[in-house]
PDB file of C-alpha atoms in Angstrom:
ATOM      1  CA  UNK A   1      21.150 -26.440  13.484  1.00 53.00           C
ATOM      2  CA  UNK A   2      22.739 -23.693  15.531  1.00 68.00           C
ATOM      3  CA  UNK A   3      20.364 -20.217  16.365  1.00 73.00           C
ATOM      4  CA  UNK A   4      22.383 -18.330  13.774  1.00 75.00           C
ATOM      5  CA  UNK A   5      21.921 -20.778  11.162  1.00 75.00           C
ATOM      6  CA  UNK A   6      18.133 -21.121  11.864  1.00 75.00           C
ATOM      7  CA  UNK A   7      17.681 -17.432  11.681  1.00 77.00           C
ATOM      8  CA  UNK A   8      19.691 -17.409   8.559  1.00 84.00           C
ATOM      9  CA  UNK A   9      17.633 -19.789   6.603  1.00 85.00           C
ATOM     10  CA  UNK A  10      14.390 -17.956   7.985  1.00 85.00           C
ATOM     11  CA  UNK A  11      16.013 -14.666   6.897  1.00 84.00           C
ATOM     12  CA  UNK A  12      16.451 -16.471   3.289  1.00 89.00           C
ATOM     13  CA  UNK A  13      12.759 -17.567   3.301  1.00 88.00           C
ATOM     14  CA  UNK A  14      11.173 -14.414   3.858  1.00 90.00           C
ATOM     15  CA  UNK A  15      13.291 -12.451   1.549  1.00 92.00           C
ATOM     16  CA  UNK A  16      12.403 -14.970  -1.392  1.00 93.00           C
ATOM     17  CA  UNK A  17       8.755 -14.119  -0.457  1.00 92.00           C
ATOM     18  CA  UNK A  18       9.464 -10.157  -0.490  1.00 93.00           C
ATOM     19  CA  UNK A  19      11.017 -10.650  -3.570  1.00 95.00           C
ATOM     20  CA  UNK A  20       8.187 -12.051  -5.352  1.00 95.00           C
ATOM     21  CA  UNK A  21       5.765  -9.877  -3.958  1.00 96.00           C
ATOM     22  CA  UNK A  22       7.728  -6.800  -4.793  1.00 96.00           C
ATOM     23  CA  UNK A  23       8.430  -8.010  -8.142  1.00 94.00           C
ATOM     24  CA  UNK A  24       4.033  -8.672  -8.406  1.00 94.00           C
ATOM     25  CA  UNK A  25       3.734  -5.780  -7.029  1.00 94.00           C
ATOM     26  CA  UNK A  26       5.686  -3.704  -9.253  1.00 93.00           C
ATOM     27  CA  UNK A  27       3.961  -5.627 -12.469  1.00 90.00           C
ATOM     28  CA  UNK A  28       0.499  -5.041 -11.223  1.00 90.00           C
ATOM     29  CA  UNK A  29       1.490  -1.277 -10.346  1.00 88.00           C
ATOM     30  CA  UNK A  30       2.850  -0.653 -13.924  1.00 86.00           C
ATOM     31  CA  UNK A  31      -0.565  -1.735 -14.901  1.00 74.00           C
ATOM     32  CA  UNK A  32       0.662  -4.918 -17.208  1.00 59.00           C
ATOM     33  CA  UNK A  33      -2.672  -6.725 -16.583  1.00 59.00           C
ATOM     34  CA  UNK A  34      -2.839  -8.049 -20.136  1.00 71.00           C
ATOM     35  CA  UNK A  35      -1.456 -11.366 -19.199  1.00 80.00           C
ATOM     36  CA  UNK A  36      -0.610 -13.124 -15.961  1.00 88.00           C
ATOM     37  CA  UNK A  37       3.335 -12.603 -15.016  1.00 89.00           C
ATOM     38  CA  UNK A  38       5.120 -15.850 -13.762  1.00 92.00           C
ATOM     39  CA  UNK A  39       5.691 -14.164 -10.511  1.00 93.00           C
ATOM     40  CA  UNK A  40       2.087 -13.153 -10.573  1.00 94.00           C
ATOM     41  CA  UNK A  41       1.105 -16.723 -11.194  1.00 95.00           C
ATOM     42  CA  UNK A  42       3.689 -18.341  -8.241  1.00 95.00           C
ATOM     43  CA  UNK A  43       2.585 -15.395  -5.670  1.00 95.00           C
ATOM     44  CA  UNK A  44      -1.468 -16.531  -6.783  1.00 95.00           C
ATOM     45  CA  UNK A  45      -0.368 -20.126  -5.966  1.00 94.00           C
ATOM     46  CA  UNK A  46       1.169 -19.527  -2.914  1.00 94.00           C
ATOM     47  CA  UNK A  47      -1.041 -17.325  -1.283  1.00 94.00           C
ATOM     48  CA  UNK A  48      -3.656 -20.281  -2.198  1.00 94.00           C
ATOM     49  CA  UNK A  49      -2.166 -22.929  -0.766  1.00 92.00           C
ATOM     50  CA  UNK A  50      -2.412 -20.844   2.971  1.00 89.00           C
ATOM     51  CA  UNK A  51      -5.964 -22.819   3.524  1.00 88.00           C
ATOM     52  CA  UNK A  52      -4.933 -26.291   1.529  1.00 86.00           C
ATOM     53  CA  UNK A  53      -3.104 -29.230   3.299  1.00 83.00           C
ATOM     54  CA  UNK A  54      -0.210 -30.365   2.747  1.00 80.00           C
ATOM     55  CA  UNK A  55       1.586 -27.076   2.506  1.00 81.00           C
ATOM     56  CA  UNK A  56       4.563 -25.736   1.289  1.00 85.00           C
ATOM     57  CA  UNK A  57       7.490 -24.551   3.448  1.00 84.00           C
ATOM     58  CA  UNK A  58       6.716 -21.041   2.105  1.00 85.00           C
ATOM     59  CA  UNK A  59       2.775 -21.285   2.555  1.00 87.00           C
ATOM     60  CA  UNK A  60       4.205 -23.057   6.108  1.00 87.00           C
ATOM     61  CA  UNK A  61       6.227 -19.815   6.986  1.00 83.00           C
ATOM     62  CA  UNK A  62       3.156 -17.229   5.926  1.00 85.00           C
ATOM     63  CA  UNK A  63       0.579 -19.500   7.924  1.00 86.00           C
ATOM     64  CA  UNK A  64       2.762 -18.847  10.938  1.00 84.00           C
ATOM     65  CA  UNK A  65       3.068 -15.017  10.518  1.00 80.00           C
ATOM     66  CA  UNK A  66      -0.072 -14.483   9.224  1.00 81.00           C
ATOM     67  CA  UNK A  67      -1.939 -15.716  11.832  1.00 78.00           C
ATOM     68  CA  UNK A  68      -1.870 -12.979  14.370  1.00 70.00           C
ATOM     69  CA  UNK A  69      -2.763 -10.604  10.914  1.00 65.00           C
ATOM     70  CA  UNK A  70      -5.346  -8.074  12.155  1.00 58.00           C
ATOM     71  CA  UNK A  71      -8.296  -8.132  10.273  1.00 55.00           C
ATOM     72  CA  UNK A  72      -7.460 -10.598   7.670  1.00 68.00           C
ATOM     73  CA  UNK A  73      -8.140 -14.504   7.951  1.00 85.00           C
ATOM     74  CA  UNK A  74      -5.997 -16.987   5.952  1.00 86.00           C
ATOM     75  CA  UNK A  75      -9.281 -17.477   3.745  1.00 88.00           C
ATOM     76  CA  UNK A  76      -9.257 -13.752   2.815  1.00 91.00           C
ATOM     77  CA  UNK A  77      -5.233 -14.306   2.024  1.00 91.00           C
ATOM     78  CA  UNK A  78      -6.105 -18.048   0.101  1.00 92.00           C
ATOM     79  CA  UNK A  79      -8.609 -15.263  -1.828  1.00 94.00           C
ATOM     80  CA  UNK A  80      -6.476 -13.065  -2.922  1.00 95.00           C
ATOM     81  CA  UNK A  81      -4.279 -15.361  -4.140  1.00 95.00           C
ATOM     82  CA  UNK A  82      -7.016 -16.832  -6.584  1.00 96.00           C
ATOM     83  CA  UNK A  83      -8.012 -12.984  -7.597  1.00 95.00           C
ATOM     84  CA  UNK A  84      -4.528 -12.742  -8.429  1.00 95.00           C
ATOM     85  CA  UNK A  85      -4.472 -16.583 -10.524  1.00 95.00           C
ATOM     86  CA  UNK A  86      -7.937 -15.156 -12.358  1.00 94.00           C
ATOM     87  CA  UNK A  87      -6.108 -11.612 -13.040  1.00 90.00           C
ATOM     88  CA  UNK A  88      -9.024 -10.128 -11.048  1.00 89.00           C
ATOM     89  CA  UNK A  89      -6.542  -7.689  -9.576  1.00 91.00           C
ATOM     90  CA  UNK A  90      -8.059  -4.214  -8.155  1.00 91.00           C
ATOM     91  CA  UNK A  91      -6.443  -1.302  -6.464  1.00 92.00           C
ATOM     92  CA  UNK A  92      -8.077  -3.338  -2.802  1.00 94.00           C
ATOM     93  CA  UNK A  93      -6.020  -6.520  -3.972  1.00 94.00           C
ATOM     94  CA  UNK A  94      -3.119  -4.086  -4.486  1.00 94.00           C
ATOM     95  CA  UNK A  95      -3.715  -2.783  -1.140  1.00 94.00           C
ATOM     96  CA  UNK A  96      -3.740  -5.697   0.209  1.00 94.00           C
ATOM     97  CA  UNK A  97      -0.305  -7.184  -1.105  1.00 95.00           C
ATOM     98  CA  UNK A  98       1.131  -3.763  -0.153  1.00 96.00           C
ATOM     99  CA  UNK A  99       0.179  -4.752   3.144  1.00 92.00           C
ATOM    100  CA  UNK A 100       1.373  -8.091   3.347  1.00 92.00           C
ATOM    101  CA  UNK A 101       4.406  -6.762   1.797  1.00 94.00           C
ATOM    102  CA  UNK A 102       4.911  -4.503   4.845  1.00 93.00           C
ATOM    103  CA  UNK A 103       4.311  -7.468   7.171  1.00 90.00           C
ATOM    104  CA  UNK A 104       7.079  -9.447   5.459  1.00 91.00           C
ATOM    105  CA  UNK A 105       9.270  -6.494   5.762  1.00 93.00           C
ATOM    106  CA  UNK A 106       8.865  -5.807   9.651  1.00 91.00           C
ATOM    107  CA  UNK A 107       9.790  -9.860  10.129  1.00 89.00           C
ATOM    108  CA  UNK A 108      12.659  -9.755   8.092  1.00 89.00           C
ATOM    109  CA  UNK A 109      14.050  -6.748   9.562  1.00 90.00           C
ATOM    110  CA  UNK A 110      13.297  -8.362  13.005  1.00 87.00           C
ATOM    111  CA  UNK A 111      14.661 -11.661  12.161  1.00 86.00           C
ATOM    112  CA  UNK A 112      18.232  -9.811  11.027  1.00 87.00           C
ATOM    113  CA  UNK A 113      18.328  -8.226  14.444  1.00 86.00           C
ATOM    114  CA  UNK A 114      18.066 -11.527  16.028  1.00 82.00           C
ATOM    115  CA  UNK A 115      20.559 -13.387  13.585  1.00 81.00           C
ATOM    116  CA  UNK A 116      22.837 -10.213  14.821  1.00 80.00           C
ATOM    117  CA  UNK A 117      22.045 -11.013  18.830  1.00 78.00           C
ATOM    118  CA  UNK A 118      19.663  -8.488  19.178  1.00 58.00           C
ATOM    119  CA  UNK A 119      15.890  -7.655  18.878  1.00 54.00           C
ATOM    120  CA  UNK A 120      13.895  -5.343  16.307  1.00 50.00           C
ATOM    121  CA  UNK A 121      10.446  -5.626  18.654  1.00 49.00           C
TER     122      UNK A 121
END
């Protein structure tokens, strides 16, 4: 697989995973709590997979850049991702996502740079 290609497919990845979280996010935000969303319920499964073996390729892809996450181990993510599967969802758990949102958001923007030739870091 050439660079470009490999940076493509990475580029796809993590904007699937934005997508979902925004879409959570949004839900949770608009205060629809009554009953767990479908994107609620795939972000909740994801995000608890991070600590189970064998892993998805998205879990794979959030191991990898959540790893250097200050202040947060995979645990805390796996965590969250049950709070969000039990509807236990605060304003911290929103906090949280918007967090890992921003995370996703930086790589994606830095992994277009790269797919262009250049660097966002």
């Amino acid at each position: 697989m050439s660079t470009i290609g490999l940076y493509s497919t990475l580029y796809s990845r993590l904007s699937e995973c934005a997508e979902l979280l925004d879409q959570t996010l949004i839900q949770l935000k608009q205060n629809q709590y009554e009953k767990i969303s479908e994107q609620q319920q795939q972000l909740g499964n994801l995000l608890s997979s991070l600590t189970q073996s064998p892993k998805g390729i998205e879990a794979q892809l959030l191991v990898i850049l959540l790893q250097d996450s200050p202040n947060k181990s995979l645990t805390e993510w796996s965590r969250l991702g049950h709070k969000l599967l039990s509807n236990q969802v605060t304003s911290t758990e929103i906090t949280k996502l918007e967090s890992l949102a921003r995370i996703l958001e930086y790589e994606r923007a830095n992994t277009s740079a790269r797919m262009r030739g250049g660097n966002a870091s």
